[in-house]
Amino acid sequence: MNDIGWLATFNDPDAWMDTNHANHVMPHAKELIEIYEEAWGARPFPQIDWFRALAGYKFAIITGFNLMLHRRGKRDDPVWETTKDSMESLLLRAKALLN
């Protein structure tokens, strides 16, 4: 469930506001969950929104940590300067999924 929540979060256009996530190669979150539900034989998928919210929360934290490392010169990775634009939207999406 954790893995599906993670994959769904990365394919949820409502969770991302940065330019790195403008194009989605995989199916959007809802379609991806439906594929897994069909394979699992369970509808709705038990507690999937909780796992999606957890993934959004975790990636917002990961983004902040990696941005800090980049800005301090400990890990040169400028992609985090773009990804940071989605920190707030990831947290807002996580909150919305829990309501």
mmCIF file with all atom_site columns, C-alpha atoms in Angstrom, residues 33-87:
data_model
loop_
_atom_site.group_PDB
_atom_site.id
_atom_site.type_symbol
_atom_site.label_atom_id
_atom_site.label_alt_id
_atom_site.label_comp_id
_atom_site.label_asym_id
_atom_site.label_entity_id
_atom_site.label_seq_id
_atom_site.pdbx_PDB_ins_code
_atom_site.Cartn_x
_atom_site.Cartn_y
_atom_site.Cartn_z
_atom_site.occupancy
_atom_site.B_iso_or_equiv
_atom_site.pdbx_formal_charge
_atom_site.auth_seq_id
_atom_site.auth_comp_id
_atom_site.auth_asym_id
_atom_site.auth_atom_id
_atom_site.pdbx_PDB_model_num
ATOM 1  C CA . ILE A 1 33 ? -5.202  3.115  -8.217  1.00 0.00 ? 33 ILE A CA 1
ATOM 2  C CA . GLU A 1 34 ? -8.011  1.569  -10.278 1.00 0.00 ? 34 GLU A CA 1
ATOM 3  C CA . ILE A 1 35 ? -5.479  -0.695 -12.039 1.00 0.00 ? 35 ILE A CA 1
ATOM 4  C CA . TYR A 1 36 ? -4.126  -1.868 -8.683  1.00 0.00 ? 36 TYR A CA 1
ATOM 5  C CA . GLU A 1 37 ? -7.639  -2.283 -7.230  1.00 0.00 ? 37 GLU A CA 1
ATOM 6  C CA . GLU A 1 38 ? -8.605  -4.527 -10.127 1.00 0.00 ? 38 GLU A CA 1
ATOM 7  C CA . ALA A 1 39 ? -5.473  -6.641 -9.725  1.00 0.00 ? 39 ALA A CA 1
ATOM 8  C CA . TRP A 1 40 ? -5.917  -6.767 -5.930  1.00 0.00 ? 40 TRP A CA 1
ATOM 9  C CA . GLY A 1 41 ? -9.604  -7.569 -6.160  1.00 0.00 ? 41 GLY A CA 1
ATOM 10 C CA . ALA A 1 42 ? -10.561 -4.934 -3.610  1.00 0.00 ? 42 ALA A CA 1
ATOM 11 C CA . ARG A 1 43 ? -12.613 -1.800 -4.185  1.00 0.00 ? 43 ARG A CA 1
ATOM 12 C CA . PRO A 1 44 ? -12.045 0.680  -2.791  1.00 0.00 ? 44 PRO A CA 1
ATOM 13 C CA . PHE A 1 45 ? -8.415  0.103  -1.951  1.00 0.00 ? 45 PHE A CA 1
ATOM 14 C CA . PRO A 1 46 ? -8.203  0.073  1.859   1.00 0.00 ? 46 PRO A CA 1
ATOM 15 C CA . GLN A 1 47 ? -6.865  3.343  3.271   1.00 0.00 ? 47 GLN A CA 1
ATOM 16 C CA . ILE A 1 48 ? -5.160  4.401  0.012   1.00 0.00 ? 48 ILE A CA 1
ATOM 17 C CA . ASP A 1 49 ? -5.735  8.103  0.685   1.00 0.00 ? 49 ASP A CA 1
ATOM 18 C CA . TRP A 1 50 ? -3.822  7.796  3.965   1.00 0.00 ? 50 TRP A CA 1
ATOM 19 C CA . PHE A 1 51 ? -0.850  6.282  2.126   1.00 0.00 ? 51 PHE A CA 1
ATOM 20 C CA . ARG A 1 52 ? -1.048  8.968  -0.563  1.00 0.00 ? 52 ARG A CA 1
ATOM 21 C CA . ALA A 1 53 ? -1.061  11.670 2.114   1.00 0.00 ? 53 ALA A CA 1
ATOM 22 C CA . LEU A 1 54 ? 1.911   10.041 3.833   1.00 0.00 ? 54 LEU A CA 1
ATOM 23 C CA . ALA A 1 55 ? 3.845   10.007 0.549   1.00 0.00 ? 55 ALA A CA 1
ATOM 24 C CA . GLY A 1 56 ? 3.146   13.700 -0.067  1.00 0.00 ? 56 GLY A CA 1
ATOM 25 C CA . TYR A 1 57 ? 4.200   14.621 3.459   1.00 0.00 ? 57 TYR A CA 1
ATOM 26 C CA . LYS A 1 58 ? 7.379   12.539 3.223   1.00 0.00 ? 58 LYS A CA 1
ATOM 27 C CA . PHE A 1 59 ? 8.398   13.949 -0.139  1.00 0.00 ? 59 PHE A CA 1
ATOM 28 C CA . ALA A 1 60 ? 7.862   17.536 1.038   1.00 0.00 ? 60 ALA A CA 1
ATOM 29 C CA . ILE A 1 61 ? 10.284  16.780 3.890   1.00 0.00 ? 61 ILE A CA 1
ATOM 30 C CA . ILE A 1 62 ? 12.756  15.069 1.534   1.00 0.00 ? 62 ILE A CA 1
ATOM 31 C CA . THR A 1 63 ? 12.598  18.100 -0.744  1.00 0.00 ? 63 THR A CA 1
ATOM 32 C CA . GLY A 1 64 ? 13.343  20.499 2.097   1.00 0.00 ? 64 GLY A CA 1
ATOM 33 C CA . PHE A 1 65 ? 16.289  18.432 3.287   1.00 0.00 ? 65 PHE A CA 1
ATOM 34 C CA . ASN A 1 66 ? 17.820  18.072 -0.181  1.00 0.00 ? 66 ASN A CA 1
ATOM 35 C CA . LEU A 1 67 ? 17.263  21.766 -0.907  1.00 0.00 ? 67 LEU A CA 1
ATOM 36 C CA . MET A 1 68 ? 19.159  22.597 2.289   1.00 0.00 ? 68 MET A CA 1
ATOM 37 C CA . LEU A 1 69 ? 22.057  20.339 1.261   1.00 0.00 ? 69 LEU A CA 1
ATOM 38 C CA . HIS A 1 70 ? 22.140  21.927 -2.190  1.00 0.00 ? 70 HIS A CA 1
ATOM 39 C CA . ARG A 1 71 ? 22.070  25.498 -0.885  1.00 0.00 ? 71 ARG A CA 1
ATOM 40 C CA . ARG A 1 72 ? 24.815  24.805 1.637   1.00 0.00 ? 72 ARG A CA 1
ATOM 41 C CA . GLY A 1 73 ? 27.001  23.358 -1.111  1.00 0.00 ? 73 GLY A CA 1
ATOM 42 C CA . LYS A 1 74 ? 27.075  19.882 0.388   1.00 0.00 ? 74 LYS A CA 1
ATOM 43 C CA . ARG A 1 75 ? 25.304  18.317 -2.597  1.00 0.00 ? 75 ARG A CA 1
ATOM 44 C CA . ASP A 1 76 ? 25.162  20.207 -5.870  1.00 0.00 ? 76 ASP A CA 1
ATOM 45 C CA . ASP A 1 77 ? 21.751  19.314 -7.258  1.00 0.00 ? 77 ASP A CA 1
ATOM 46 C CA . PRO A 1 78 ? 19.880  22.318 -8.677  1.00 0.00 ? 78 PRO A CA 1
ATOM 47 C CA . VAL A 1 79 ? 16.745  20.281 -9.448  1.00 0.00 ? 79 VAL A CA 1
ATOM 48 C CA . TRP A 1 80 ? 15.661  20.918 -5.837  1.00 0.00 ? 80 TRP A CA 1
ATOM 49 C CA . GLU A 1 81 ? 15.400  24.655 -6.598  1.00 0.00 ? 81 GLU A CA 1
ATOM 50 C CA . THR A 1 82 ? 12.560  23.742 -8.956  1.00 0.00 ? 82 THR A CA 1
ATOM 51 C CA . THR A 1 83 ? 11.053  20.918 -6.900  1.00 0.00 ? 83 THR A CA 1
ATOM 52 C CA . LYS A 1 84 ? 10.751  23.244 -3.884  1.00 0.00 ? 84 LYS A CA 1
ATOM 53 C CA . ASP A 1 85 ? 7.867   24.953 -5.682  1.00 0.00 ? 85 ASP A CA 1
ATOM 54 C CA . SER A 1 86 ? 5.773   21.858 -4.932  1.00 0.00 ? 86 SER A CA 1
ATOM 55 C CA . MET A 1 87 ? 6.452   21.601 -1.198  1.00 0.00 ? 87 MET A CA 1
#
